[in-house]
């Protein structure tokens, strides 16, 4: 079965540090890729998405992600994190064979220390 | 907001009792989904619907049933709740009418505790 892996379960950073969260998927065909964020006590919100075209995708709040097809990766980055970025981050993928379903990774909890 | 309302938002029940969670949308979107969120597992798809009376199973459908008699409502039923179904349940809708883009908008969640 197709899967999404987020290897960092909990990341702790100080404010102004740079962030990179890993995401790898297992399917070699056509995919659509997403990052969602869940702030404490809230529902998931879309951070950014990749469907096609430029593999470097820019999202809200200064986040970006790069699709590297050869590595089956879609890592999330931010050059300088803020305390307000403390949240759980989920990578998700839609596979061409099951385009109605969105498969999520297990999530990465980011804690930013002031 | 995407106009998604879940009810109840919190529920405590006992093992063996039936439970129904309701998701209501005001956006007239075709696709609706039920996910459960558990620590260490992220979100896992329970069931989804691609139209009135059209539903399909997701990754963790055992012990759950769904119904969609109207475009705006998608019901998730636990016929006989078990402690393993203690979780936070999220409803989602998709804007991608016919295109299956996968971009979802989520409701606020329903926290269910089964004692």
mmCIF file with all atom_site columns, C-alpha atoms in Angstrom:
data_model
loop_
_atom_site.group_PDB
_atom_site.id
_atom_site.type_symbol
_atom_site.label_atom_id
_atom_site.label_alt_id
_atom_site.label_comp_id
_atom_site.label_asym_id
_atom_site.label_entity_id
_atom_site.label_seq_id
_atom_site.pdbx_PDB_ins_code
_atom_site.Cartn_x
_atom_site.Cartn_y
_atom_site.Cartn_z
_atom_site.occupancy
_atom_site.B_iso_or_equiv
_atom_site.pdbx_formal_charge
_atom_site.auth_seq_id
_atom_site.auth_comp_id
_atom_site.auth_asym_id
_atom_site.auth_atom_id
_atom_site.pdbx_PDB_model_num
ATOM 1   C CA . UNK A 1 1   ? 0.000   0.000  0.000   1.00 0.00 ? 1   UNK A CA 1
ATOM 2   C CA . UNK A 1 2   ? 1.076   3.534  -0.638  1.00 0.00 ? 2   UNK A CA 1
ATOM 3   C CA . UNK A 1 3   ? 2.349   5.404  2.390   1.00 0.00 ? 3   UNK A CA 1
ATOM 4   C CA . UNK A 1 4   ? 3.670   8.731  3.570   1.00 0.00 ? 4   UNK A CA 1
ATOM 5   C CA . UNK A 1 5   ? 6.542   8.932  6.034   1.00 0.00 ? 5   UNK A CA 1
ATOM 6   C CA . UNK A 1 6   ? 7.417   11.801 8.310   1.00 0.00 ? 6   UNK A CA 1
ATOM 7   C CA . UNK A 1 7   ? 10.533  10.753 10.132  1.00 0.00 ? 7   UNK A CA 1
ATOM 8   C CA . UNK A 1 8   ? 10.702  13.664 12.557  1.00 0.00 ? 8   UNK A CA 1
ATOM 9   C CA . UNK A 1 9   ? 8.072   13.116 15.222  1.00 0.00 ? 9   UNK A CA 1
ATOM 10  C CA . UNK A 1 10  ? 8.960   16.081 17.394  1.00 0.00 ? 10  UNK A CA 1
ATOM 11  C CA . UNK A 1 11  ? 11.178  19.014 16.514  1.00 0.00 ? 11  UNK A CA 1
ATOM 12  C CA . UNK A 1 12  ? 12.171  21.719 18.979  1.00 0.00 ? 12  UNK A CA 1
ATOM 13  C CA . UNK A 1 13  ? 13.685  24.956 17.711  1.00 0.00 ? 13  UNK A CA 1
ATOM 14  C CA . UNK A 1 14  ? 14.443  28.391 19.026  1.00 0.00 ? 14  UNK A CA 1
ATOM 15  C CA . UNK A 1 15  ? 12.908  31.424 17.383  1.00 0.00 ? 15  UNK A CA 1
ATOM 16  C CA . UNK A 1 16  ? 14.731  32.561 14.224  1.00 0.00 ? 16  UNK A CA 1
ATOM 17  C CA . UNK A 1 17  ? 16.127  29.094 13.590  1.00 0.00 ? 17  UNK A CA 1
ATOM 18  C CA . UNK A 1 18  ? 15.638  27.520 10.186  1.00 0.00 ? 18  UNK A CA 1
ATOM 19  C CA . UNK A 1 19  ? 13.205  24.673 9.737   1.00 0.00 ? 19  UNK A CA 1
ATOM 20  C CA . UNK A 1 20  ? 13.140  21.648 7.499   1.00 0.00 ? 20  UNK A CA 1
ATOM 21  C CA . UNK A 1 21  ? 10.612  18.857 8.001   1.00 0.00 ? 21  UNK A CA 1
ATOM 22  C CA . UNK A 1 22  ? 10.993  15.690 6.005   1.00 0.00 ? 22  UNK A CA 1
ATOM 23  C CA . UNK A 1 23  ? 8.284   13.953 4.015   1.00 0.00 ? 23  UNK A CA 1
ATOM 24  C CA . UNK A 1 24  ? 8.680   10.906 1.806   1.00 0.00 ? 24  UNK A CA 1
ATOM 25  C CA . UNK A 1 25  ? 6.067   8.962  -0.098  1.00 0.00 ? 25  UNK A CA 1
ATOM 26  C CA . UNK A 1 26  ? 6.204   5.497  -1.503  1.00 0.00 ? 26  UNK A CA 1
ATOM 27  C CA . UNK A 1 27  ? 4.462   5.752  -4.860  1.00 0.00 ? 27  UNK A CA 1
ATOM 28  C CA . UNK A 1 28  ? 6.360   6.190  -8.122  1.00 0.00 ? 28  UNK A CA 1
ATOM 29  C CA . UNK A 1 29  ? 3.519   7.493  -10.250 1.00 0.00 ? 29  UNK A CA 1
ATOM 30  C CA . UNK A 1 30  ? 1.744   10.808 -10.472 1.00 0.00 ? 30  UNK A CA 1
ATOM 31  C CA . UNK A 1 31  ? 1.082   12.433 -7.126  1.00 0.00 ? 31  UNK A CA 1
ATOM 32  C CA . UNK A 1 32  ? -0.339  15.613 -5.699  1.00 0.00 ? 32  UNK A CA 1
ATOM 33  C CA . UNK A 1 33  ? 1.365   16.726 -2.511  1.00 0.00 ? 33  UNK A CA 1
ATOM 34  C CA . UNK A 1 34  ? 0.208   18.822 0.414   1.00 0.00 ? 34  UNK A CA 1
ATOM 35  C CA . UNK A 1 35  ? 1.306   20.172 3.745   1.00 0.00 ? 35  UNK A CA 1
ATOM 36  C CA . UNK A 1 36  ? -1.321  20.851 6.371   1.00 0.00 ? 36  UNK A CA 1
ATOM 37  C CA . UNK A 1 37  ? -0.853  22.559 9.719   1.00 0.00 ? 37  UNK A CA 1
ATOM 38  C CA . UNK A 1 38  ? -2.828  22.074 12.918  1.00 0.00 ? 38  UNK A CA 1
ATOM 39  C CA . UNK A 1 39  ? -2.419  24.768 15.557  1.00 0.00 ? 39  UNK A CA 1
ATOM 40  C CA . UNK A 1 40  ? -3.173  23.738 19.150  1.00 0.00 ? 40  UNK A CA 1
ATOM 41  C CA . UNK A 1 41  ? -6.863  23.053 19.595  1.00 0.00 ? 41  UNK A CA 1
ATOM 42  C CA . UNK A 1 42  ? -7.725  23.832 16.004  1.00 0.00 ? 42  UNK A CA 1
ATOM 43  C CA . UNK A 1 43  ? -8.591  21.951 12.836  1.00 0.00 ? 43  UNK A CA 1
ATOM 44  C CA . UNK A 1 44  ? -6.216  21.285 9.973   1.00 0.00 ? 44  UNK A CA 1
ATOM 45  C CA . UNK A 1 45  ? -5.495  24.064 7.528   1.00 0.00 ? 45  UNK A CA 1
ATOM 46  C CA . UNK A 1 46  ? -3.812  23.877 4.153   1.00 0.00 ? 46  UNK A CA 1
ATOM 47  C CA . UNK A 1 47  ? -0.295  25.305 4.197   1.00 0.00 ? 47  UNK A CA 1
ATOM 48  C CA . UNK A 1 48  ? 0.717   24.654 0.606   1.00 0.00 ? 48  UNK A CA 1
ATOM 49  C CA . UNK A 1 49  ? 0.205   22.244 -2.258  1.00 0.00 ? 49  UNK A CA 1
ATOM 50  C CA . UNK A 1 50  ? 1.947   20.883 -5.323  1.00 0.00 ? 50  UNK A CA 1
ATOM 51  C CA . UNK A 1 51  ? 0.113   19.649 -8.392  1.00 0.00 ? 51  UNK A CA 1
ATOM 52  C CA . UNK A 1 52  ? 2.565   20.219 -11.242 1.00 0.00 ? 52  UNK A CA 1
ATOM 53  C CA . UNK A 1 53  ? 5.034   22.733 -12.638 1.00 0.00 ? 53  UNK A CA 1
ATOM 54  C CA . UNK A 1 54  ? 7.676   24.474 -10.541 1.00 0.00 ? 54  UNK A CA 1
ATOM 55  C CA . UNK A 1 55  ? 8.814   21.974 -7.908  1.00 0.00 ? 55  UNK A CA 1
ATOM 56  C CA . UNK A 1 56  ? 9.457   24.760 -5.424  1.00 0.00 ? 56  UNK A CA 1
ATOM 57  C CA . UNK A 1 57  ? 6.131   25.709 -3.938  1.00 0.00 ? 57  UNK A CA 1
ATOM 58  C CA . UNK A 1 58  ? 5.505   28.716 -1.736  1.00 0.00 ? 58  UNK A CA 1
ATOM 59  C CA . UNK A 1 59  ? 2.723   28.684 0.804   1.00 0.00 ? 59  UNK A CA 1
ATOM 60  C CA . UNK A 1 60  ? 1.308   30.876 3.499   1.00 0.00 ? 60  UNK A CA 1
ATOM 61  C CA . UNK A 1 61  ? 3.231   32.382 6.417   1.00 0.00 ? 61  UNK A CA 1
ATOM 62  C CA . UNK A 1 62  ? 6.623   32.124 4.707   1.00 0.00 ? 62  UNK A CA 1
ATOM 63  C CA . UNK A 1 63  ? 6.622   28.353 4.291   1.00 0.00 ? 63  UNK A CA 1
ATOM 64  C CA . UNK A 1 64  ? 7.857   26.615 1.167   1.00 0.00 ? 64  UNK A CA 1
ATOM 65  C CA . UNK A 1 65  ? 8.335   23.041 0.039   1.00 0.00 ? 65  UNK A CA 1
ATOM 66  C CA . UNK A 1 66  ? 10.379  21.394 -2.668  1.00 0.00 ? 66  UNK A CA 1
ATOM 67  C CA . UNK A 1 67  ? 9.207   18.393 -4.660  1.00 0.00 ? 67  UNK A CA 1
ATOM 68  C CA . UNK A 1 68  ? 12.126  16.134 -5.560  1.00 0.00 ? 68  UNK A CA 1
ATOM 69  C CA . UNK A 1 69  ? 10.718  13.337 -7.679  1.00 0.00 ? 69  UNK A CA 1
ATOM 70  C CA . UNK A 1 70  ? 13.914  11.285 -7.732  1.00 0.00 ? 70  UNK A CA 1
ATOM 71  C CA . UNK A 1 71  ? 13.908  11.170 -3.938  1.00 0.00 ? 71  UNK A CA 1
ATOM 72  C CA . UNK A 1 72  ? 10.130  10.791 -3.511  1.00 0.00 ? 72  UNK A CA 1
ATOM 73  C CA . UNK A 1 73  ? 10.318  13.733 -1.157  1.00 0.00 ? 73  UNK A CA 1
ATOM 74  C CA . UNK A 1 74  ? 8.389   16.901 -0.410  1.00 0.00 ? 74  UNK A CA 1
ATOM 75  C CA . UNK A 1 75  ? 10.196  18.595 2.461   1.00 0.00 ? 75  UNK A CA 1
ATOM 76  C CA . UNK A 1 76  ? 8.795   21.645 4.183   1.00 0.00 ? 76  UNK A CA 1
ATOM 77  C CA . UNK A 1 77  ? 11.071  24.604 4.916   1.00 0.00 ? 77  UNK A CA 1
ATOM 78  C CA . UNK A 1 78  ? 11.009  27.969 6.571   1.00 0.00 ? 78  UNK A CA 1
ATOM 79  C CA . UNK A 1 79  ? 14.112  30.145 6.903   1.00 0.00 ? 79  UNK A CA 1
ATOM 80  C CA . UNK A 1 80  ? 13.215  31.666 10.269  1.00 0.00 ? 80  UNK A CA 1
ATOM 81  C CA . UNK A 1 81  ? 10.561  30.231 12.564  1.00 0.00 ? 81  UNK A CA 1
ATOM 82  C CA . UNK A 1 82  ? 8.439   32.133 15.042  1.00 0.00 ? 82  UNK A CA 1
ATOM 83  C CA . UNK A 1 83  ? 6.854   31.101 18.324  1.00 0.00 ? 83  UNK A CA 1
ATOM 84  C CA . UNK A 1 84  ? 3.481   31.208 16.551  1.00 0.00 ? 84  UNK A CA 1
ATOM 85  C CA . UNK A 1 85  ? 4.624   28.402 14.235  1.00 0.00 ? 85  UNK A CA 1
ATOM 86  C CA . UNK A 1 86  ? 4.284   25.954 17.112  1.00 0.00 ? 86  UNK A CA 1
ATOM 87  C CA . UNK A 1 87  ? 1.893   23.369 15.704  1.00 0.00 ? 87  UNK A CA 1
ATOM 88  C CA . UNK A 1 88  ? 1.647   19.910 14.249  1.00 0.00 ? 88  UNK A CA 1
ATOM 89  C CA . UNK A 1 89  ? 2.499   19.570 10.580  1.00 0.00 ? 89  UNK A CA 1
ATOM 90  C CA . UNK A 1 90  ? 1.138   16.868 8.312   1.00 0.00 ? 90  UNK A CA 1
ATOM 91  C CA . UNK A 1 91  ? 2.346   15.855 4.908   1.00 0.00 ? 91  UNK A CA 1
ATOM 92  C CA . UNK A 1 92  ? -0.300  14.329 2.643   1.00 0.00 ? 92  UNK A CA 1
ATOM 93  C CA . UNK A 1 93  ? -0.480  12.848 -0.832  1.00 0.00 ? 93  UNK A CA 1
ATOM 94  C CA . UNK A 1 94  ? -3.074  11.934 -3.398  1.00 0.00 ? 94  UNK A CA 1
ATOM 95  C CA . UNK A 1 95  ? -2.048  9.107  -5.669  1.00 0.00 ? 95  UNK A CA 1
ATOM 96  C CA . UNK A 1 96  ? -3.205  8.903  -9.255  1.00 0.00 ? 96  UNK A CA 1
ATOM 97  C CA . UNK A 1 97  ? -4.683  5.474  -8.645  1.00 0.00 ? 97  UNK A CA 1
ATOM 98  C CA . UNK A 1 98  ? -6.840  6.616  -5.740  1.00 0.00 ? 98  UNK A CA 1
ATOM 99  C CA . UNK A 1 99  ? -7.335  10.258 -6.454  1.00 0.00 ? 99  UNK A CA 1
ATOM 100 C CA . UNK A 1 100 ? -10.395 10.483 -4.247  1.00 0.00 ? 100 UNK A CA 1
ATOM 101 C CA . UNK A 1 101 ? -8.386  9.736  -1.142  1.00 0.00 ? 101 UNK A CA 1
ATOM 102 C CA . UNK A 1 102 ? -5.803  11.789 0.678   1.00 0.00 ? 102 UNK A CA 1
ATOM 103 C CA . UNK A 1 103 ? -3.190  9.788  2.601   1.00 0.00 ? 103 UNK A CA 1
ATOM 104 C CA . UNK A 1 104 ? -1.565  11.528 5.559   1.00 0.00 ? 104 UNK A CA 1
ATOM 105 C CA . UNK A 1 105 ? 1.733   11.059 7.287   1.00 0.00 ? 105 UNK A CA 1
ATOM 106 C CA . UNK A 1 106 ? 1.821   10.611 11.047  1.00 0.00 ? 106 UNK A CA 1
ATOM 107 C CA . UNK A 1 107 ? 2.668   14.244 11.650  1.00 0.00 ? 107 UNK A CA 1
ATOM 108 C CA . UNK A 1 108 ? 5.552   16.254 13.118  1.00 0.00 ? 108 UNK A CA 1
ATOM 109 C CA . UNK A 1 109 ? 5.049   18.289 16.255  1.00 0.00 ? 109 UNK A CA 1
ATOM 110 C CA . UNK A 1 110 ? 7.035   21.524 16.036  1.00 0.00 ? 110 UNK A CA 1
ATOM 111 C CA . UNK A 1 111 ? 7.728   23.424 19.227  1.00 0.00 ? 111 UNK A CA 1
ATOM 112 C CA . UNK A 1 112 ? 9.327   26.845 18.877  1.00 0.00 ? 112 UNK A CA 1
ATOM 113 C CA . UNK A 1 113 ? 10.858  28.238 22.020  1.00 0.00 ? 113 UNK A CA 1
ATOM 114 C CA . UNK A 1 114 ? 10.675  32.010 22.525  1.00 0.00 ? 114 UNK A CA 1
ATOM 115 C CA . UNK B 2 1   ? -14.188 29.139 6.816   1.00 0.00 ? 1   UNK B CA 1
ATOM 116 C CA . UNK B 2 2   ? -15.458 26.446 4.495   1.00 0.00 ? 2   UNK B CA 1
ATOM 117 C CA . UNK B 2 3   ? -18.906 26.208 6.081   1.00 0.00 ? 3   UNK B CA 1
ATOM 118 C CA . UNK B 2 4   ? -18.467 22.859 7.813   1.00 0.00 ? 4   UNK B CA 1
ATOM 119 C CA . UNK B 2 5   ? -20.192 22.115 11.098  1.00 0.00 ? 5   UNK B CA 1
ATOM 120 C CA . UNK B 2 6   ? -19.651 18.981 13.142  1.00 0.00 ? 6   UNK B CA 1
ATOM 121 C CA . UNK B 2 7   ? -21.900 17.818 15.946  1.00 0.00 ? 7   UNK B CA 1
ATOM 122 C CA . UNK B 2 8   ? -21.555 16.950 18.695  1.00 0.00 ? 8   UNK B CA 1
ATOM 123 C CA . UNK B 2 9   ? -18.171 18.526 19.353  1.00 0.00 ? 9   UNK B CA 1
ATOM 124 C CA . UNK B 2 10  ? -17.622 16.429 22.458  1.00 0.00 ? 10  UNK B CA 1
ATOM 125 C CA . UNK B 2 11  ? -19.208 13.174 23.510  1.00 0.00 ? 11  UNK B CA 1
ATOM 126 C CA . UNK B 2 12  ? -18.583 10.639 26.238  1.00 0.00 ? 12  UNK B CA 1
ATOM 127 C CA . UNK B 2 13  ? -20.309 7.302  25.894  1.00 0.00 ? 13  UNK B CA 1
ATOM 128 C CA . UNK B 2 14  ? -20.097 3.758  27.145  1.00 0.00 ? 14  UNK B CA 1
ATOM 129 C CA . UNK B 2 15  ? -18.873 0.650  25.378  1.00 0.00 ? 15  UNK B CA 1
ATOM 130 C CA . UNK B 2 16  ? -21.588 -0.996 23.331  1.00 0.00 ? 16  UNK B CA 1
ATOM 131 C CA . UNK B 2 17  ? -23.740 2.066  22.773  1.00 0.00 ? 17  UNK B CA 1
ATOM 132 C CA . UNK B 2 18  ? -24.465 3.454  19.305  1.00 0.00 ? 18  UNK B CA 1
ATOM 133 C CA . UNK B 2 19  ? -23.052 6.840  18.393  1.00 0.00 ? 19  UNK B CA 1
ATOM 134 C CA . UNK B 2 20  ? -23.748 9.082  15.406  1.00 0.00 ? 20  UNK B CA 1
ATOM 135 C CA . UNK B 2 21  ? -21.615 12.033 14.425  1.00 0.00 ? 21  UNK B CA 1
ATOM 136 C CA . UNK B 2 22  ? -22.966 14.566 11.983  1.00 0.00 ? 22  UNK B CA 1
ATOM 137 C CA . UNK B 2 23  ? -21.159 16.679 9.449   1.00 0.00 ? 23  UNK B CA 1
ATOM 138 C CA . UNK B 2 24  ? -23.055 19.489 7.779   1.00 0.00 ? 24  UNK B CA 1
ATOM 139 C CA . UNK B 2 25  ? -21.734 21.659 4.960   1.00 0.00 ? 25  UNK B CA 1
ATOM 140 C CA . UNK B 2 26  ? -23.203 24.760 3.410   1.00 0.00 ? 26  UNK B CA 1
ATOM 141 C CA . UNK B 2 27  ? -20.949 24.767 0.332   1.00 0.00 ? 27  UNK B CA 1
ATOM 142 C CA . UNK B 2 28  ? -22.709 22.162 -1.828  1.00 0.00 ? 28  UNK B CA 1
ATOM 143 C CA . UNK B 2 29  ? -19.493 20.248 -2.417  1.00 0.00 ? 29  UNK B CA 1
ATOM 144 C CA . UNK B 2 30  ? -19.626 16.778 -3.826  1.00 0.00 ? 30  UNK B CA 1
ATOM 145 C CA . UNK B 2 31  ? -16.919 15.098 -1.786  1.00 0.00 ? 31  UNK B CA 1
ATOM 146 C CA . UNK B 2 32  ? -17.136 14.578 1.967   1.00 0.00 ? 32  UNK B CA 1
ATOM 147 C CA . UNK B 2 33  ? -14.826 12.584 4.210   1.00 0.00 ? 33  UNK B CA 1
ATOM 148 C CA . UNK B 2 34  ? -14.556 11.248 7.732   1.00 0.00 ? 34  UNK B CA 1
ATOM 149 C CA . UNK B 2 35  ? -11.102 10.933 9.284   1.00 0.00 ? 35  UNK B CA 1
ATOM 150 C CA . UNK B 2 36  ? -9.981  9.929  12.736  1.00 0.00 ? 36  UNK B CA 1
ATOM 151 C CA . UNK B 2 37  ? -6.912  11.444 14.359  1.00 0.00 ? 37  UNK B CA 1
ATOM 152 C CA . UNK B 2 38  ? -4.869  9.495  16.872  1.00 0.00 ? 38  UNK B CA 1
ATOM 153 C CA . UNK B 2 39  ? -1.406  10.234 18.320  1.00 0.00 ? 39  UNK B CA 1
ATOM 154 C CA . UNK B 2 40  ? 1.319   8.662  16.239  1.00 0.00 ? 40  UNK B CA 1
ATOM 155 C CA . UNK B 2 41  ? -1.036  7.793  13.394  1.00 0.00 ? 41  UNK B CA 1
ATOM 156 C CA . UNK B 2 42  ? -1.852  11.164 11.908  1.00 0.00 ? 42  UNK B CA 1
ATOM 157 C CA . UNK B 2 43  ? -5.193  11.191 10.146  1.00 0.00 ? 43  UNK B CA 1
ATOM 158 C CA . UNK B 2 44  ? -6.674  7.995  8.794   1.00 0.00 ? 44  UNK B CA 1
ATOM 159 C CA . UNK B 2 45  ? -9.583  7.868  6.394   1.00 0.00 ? 45  UNK B CA 1
ATOM 160 C CA . UNK B 2 46  ? -12.660 6.030  7.660   1.00 0.00 ? 46  UNK B CA 1
ATOM 161 C CA . UNK B 2 47  ? -15.194 6.530  4.868   1.00 0.00 ? 47  UNK B CA 1
ATOM 162 C CA . UNK B 2 48  ? -15.826 9.045  2.170   1.00 0.00 ? 48  UNK B CA 1
ATOM 163 C CA . UNK B 2 49  ? -18.661 10.069 -0.104  1.00 0.00 ? 49  UNK B CA 1
ATOM 164 C CA . UNK B 2 50  ? -18.579 11.263 -3.683  1.00 0.00 ? 50  UNK B CA 1
ATOM 165 C CA . UNK B 2 51  ? -22.265 12.066 -3.926  1.00 0.00 ? 51  UNK B CA 1
ATOM 166 C CA . UNK B 2 52  ? -25.684 11.467 -2.421  1.00 0.00 ? 52  UNK B CA 1
ATOM 167 C CA . UNK B 2 53  ? -25.960 7.788  -1.534  1.00 0.00 ? 53  UNK B CA 1
ATOM 168 C CA . UNK B 2 54  ? -22.466 7.185  -2.988  1.00 0.00 ? 54  UNK B CA 1
ATOM 169 C CA . UNK B 2 55  ? -19.961 6.154  -0.342  1.00 0.00 ? 55  UNK B CA 1
ATOM 170 C CA . UNK B 2 56  ? -16.807 4.077  -0.128  1.00 0.00 ? 56  UNK B CA 1
ATOM 171 C CA . UNK B 2 57  ? -14.559 2.635  2.532   1.00 0.00 ? 57  UNK B CA 1
ATOM 172 C CA . UNK B 2 58  ? -11.300 4.108  3.640   1.00 0.00 ? 58  UNK B CA 1
ATOM 173 C CA . UNK B 2 59  ? -8.302  2.700  5.455   1.00 0.00 ? 59  UNK B CA 1
ATOM 174 C CA . UNK B 2 60  ? -9.984  2.074  8.838   1.00 0.00 ? 60  UNK B CA 1
ATOM 175 C CA . UNK B 2 61  ? -13.646 1.436  8.082   1.00 0.00 ? 61  UNK B CA 1
ATOM 176 C CA . UNK B 2 62  ? -14.269 -1.582 10.335  1.00 0.00 ? 62  UNK B CA 1
ATOM 177 C CA . UNK B 2 63  ? -16.836 -0.768 13.019  1.00 0.00 ? 63  UNK B CA 1
ATOM 178 C CA . UNK B 2 64  ? -18.109 2.314  11.215  1.00 0.00 ? 64  UNK B CA 1
ATOM 179 C CA . UNK B 2 65  ? -20.901 3.009  8.768   1.00 0.00 ? 65  UNK B CA 1
ATOM 180 C CA . UNK B 2 66  ? -21.888 6.185  6.945   1.00 0.00 ? 66  UNK B CA 1
ATOM 181 C CA . UNK B 2 67  ? -24.849 7.629  5.190   1.00 0.00 ? 67  UNK B CA 1
ATOM 182 C CA . UNK B 2 68  ? -25.408 10.566 2.905   1.00 0.00 ? 68  UNK B CA 1
ATOM 183 C CA . UNK B 2 69  ? -29.037 11.187 2.046   1.00 0.00 ? 69  UNK B CA 1
ATOM 184 C CA . UNK B 2 70  ? -28.523 14.867 1.261   1.00 0.00 ? 70  UNK B CA 1
ATOM 185 C CA . UNK B 2 71  ? -25.626 16.737 -0.297  1.00 0.00 ? 71  UNK B CA 1
ATOM 186 C CA . UNK B 2 72  ? -25.080 18.769 2.830   1.00 0.00 ? 72  UNK B CA 1
ATOM 187 C CA . UNK B 2 73  ? -25.073 16.014 5.454   1.00 0.00 ? 73  UNK B CA 1
ATOM 188 C CA . UNK B 2 74  ? -22.677 13.132 6.002   1.00 0.00 ? 74  UNK B CA 1
ATOM 189 C CA . UNK B 2 75  ? -23.309 10.936 9.032   1.00 0.00 ? 75  UNK B CA 1
ATOM 190 C CA . UNK B 2 76  ? -20.805 8.637  10.702  1.00 0.00 ? 76  UNK B CA 1
ATOM 191 C CA . UNK B 2 77  ? -22.257 5.868  12.882  1.00 0.00 ? 77  UNK B CA 1
ATOM 192 C CA . UNK B 2 78  ? -20.585 3.605  15.366  1.00 0.00 ? 78  UNK B CA 1
ATOM 193 C CA . UNK B 2 79  ? -23.113 0.813  15.761  1.00 0.00 ? 79  UNK B CA 1
ATOM 194 C CA . UNK B 2 80  ? -21.563 -0.455 19.003  1.00 0.00 ? 80  UNK B CA 1
ATOM 195 C CA . UNK B 2 81  ? -18.813 1.784  20.293  1.00 0.00 ? 81  UNK B CA 1
ATOM 196 C CA . UNK B 2 82  ? -15.584 0.294  21.620  1.00 0.00 ? 82  UNK B CA 1
ATOM 197 C CA . UNK B 2 83  ? -12.765 1.875  23.593  1.00 0.00 ? 83  UNK B CA 1
ATOM 198 C CA . UNK B 2 84  ? -10.511 1.654  20.519  1.00 0.00 ? 84  UNK B CA 1
ATOM 199 C CA . UNK B 2 85  ? -12.814 4.141  18.828  1.00 0.00 ? 85  UNK B CA 1
ATOM 200 C CA . UNK B 2 86  ? -11.921 6.830  21.337  1.00 0.00 ? 86  UNK B CA 1
ATOM 201 C CA . UNK B 2 87  ? -10.500 9.475  19.043  1.00 0.00 ? 87  UNK B CA 1
ATOM 202 C CA . UNK B 2 88  ? -10.955 12.864 17.478  1.00 0.00 ? 88  UNK B CA 1
ATOM 203 C CA . UNK B 2 89  ? -13.061 12.672 14.339  1.00 0.00 ? 89  UNK B CA 1
ATOM 204 C CA . UNK B 2 90  ? -12.711 15.200 11.551  1.00 0.00 ? 90  UNK B CA 1
ATOM 205 C CA . UNK B 2 91  ? -15.064 15.772 8.685   1.00 0.00 ? 91  UNK B CA 1
ATOM 206 C CA . UNK B 2 92  ? -13.655 17.276 5.512   1.00 0.00 ? 92  UNK B CA 1
ATOM 207 C CA . UNK B 2 93  ? -14.984 18.469 2.186   1.00 0.00 ? 93  UNK B CA 1
ATOM 208 C CA . UNK B 2 94  ? -13.299 18.848 -1.122  1.00 0.00 ? 94  UNK B CA 1
ATOM 209 C CA . UNK B 2 95  ? -13.535 21.880 -3.390  1.00 0.00 ? 95  UNK B CA 1
ATOM 210 C CA . UNK B 2 96  ? -12.307 19.852 -6.331  1.00 0.00 ? 96  UNK B CA 1
ATOM 211 C CA . UNK B 2 97  ? -15.617 19.048 -7.945  1.00 0.00 ? 97  UNK B CA 1
ATOM 212 C CA . UNK B 2 98  ? -14.936 16.273 -10.410 1.00 0.00 ? 98  UNK B CA 1
ATOM 213 C CA . UNK B 2 99  ? -11.216 16.883 -10.346 1.00 0.00 ? 99  UNK B CA 1
ATOM 214 C CA . UNK B 2 100 ? -10.164 14.946 -7.272  1.00 0.00 ? 100 UNK B CA 1
ATOM 215 C CA . UNK B 2 101 ? -7.496  17.431 -6.413  1.00 0.00 ? 101 UNK B CA 1
ATOM 216 C CA . UNK B 2 102 ? -7.275  16.116 -2.885  1.00 0.00 ? 102 UNK B CA 1
ATOM 217 C CA . UNK B 2 103 ? -7.302  19.596 -1.359  1.00 0.00 ? 103 UNK B CA 1
ATOM 218 C CA . UNK B 2 104 ? -9.519  19.315 1.692   1.00 0.00 ? 104 UNK B CA 1
ATOM 219 C CA . UNK B 2 105 ? -11.135 21.732 4.108   1.00 0.00 ? 105 UNK B CA 1
ATOM 220 C CA . UNK B 2 106 ? -11.713 20.413 7.590   1.00 0.00 ? 106 UNK B CA 1
ATOM 221 C CA . UNK B 2 107 ? -14.319 20.838 10.266  1.00 0.00 ? 107 UNK B CA 1
ATOM 222 C CA . UNK B 2 108 ? -13.510 21.635 13.889  1.00 0.00 ? 108 UNK B CA 1
ATOM 223 C CA . UNK B 2 109 ? -13.483 18.004 14.992  1.00 0.00 ? 109 UNK B CA 1
ATOM 224 C CA . UNK B 2 110 ? -15.562 15.855 17.325  1.00 0.00 ? 110 UNK B CA 1
ATOM 225 C CA . UNK B 2 111 ? -13.856 14.401 20.364  1.00 0.00 ? 111 UNK B CA 1
ATOM 226 C CA . UNK B 2 112 ? -15.334 11.024 21.269  1.00 0.00 ? 112 UNK B CA 1
ATOM 227 C CA . UNK B 2 113 ? -14.493 9.153  24.457  1.00 0.00 ? 113 UNK B CA 1
ATOM 228 C CA . UNK B 2 114 ? -15.715 5.582  24.869  1.00 0.00 ? 114 UNK B CA 1
ATOM 229 C CA . UNK B 2 115 ? -15.526 4.338  28.447  1.00 0.00 ? 115 UNK B CA 1
#
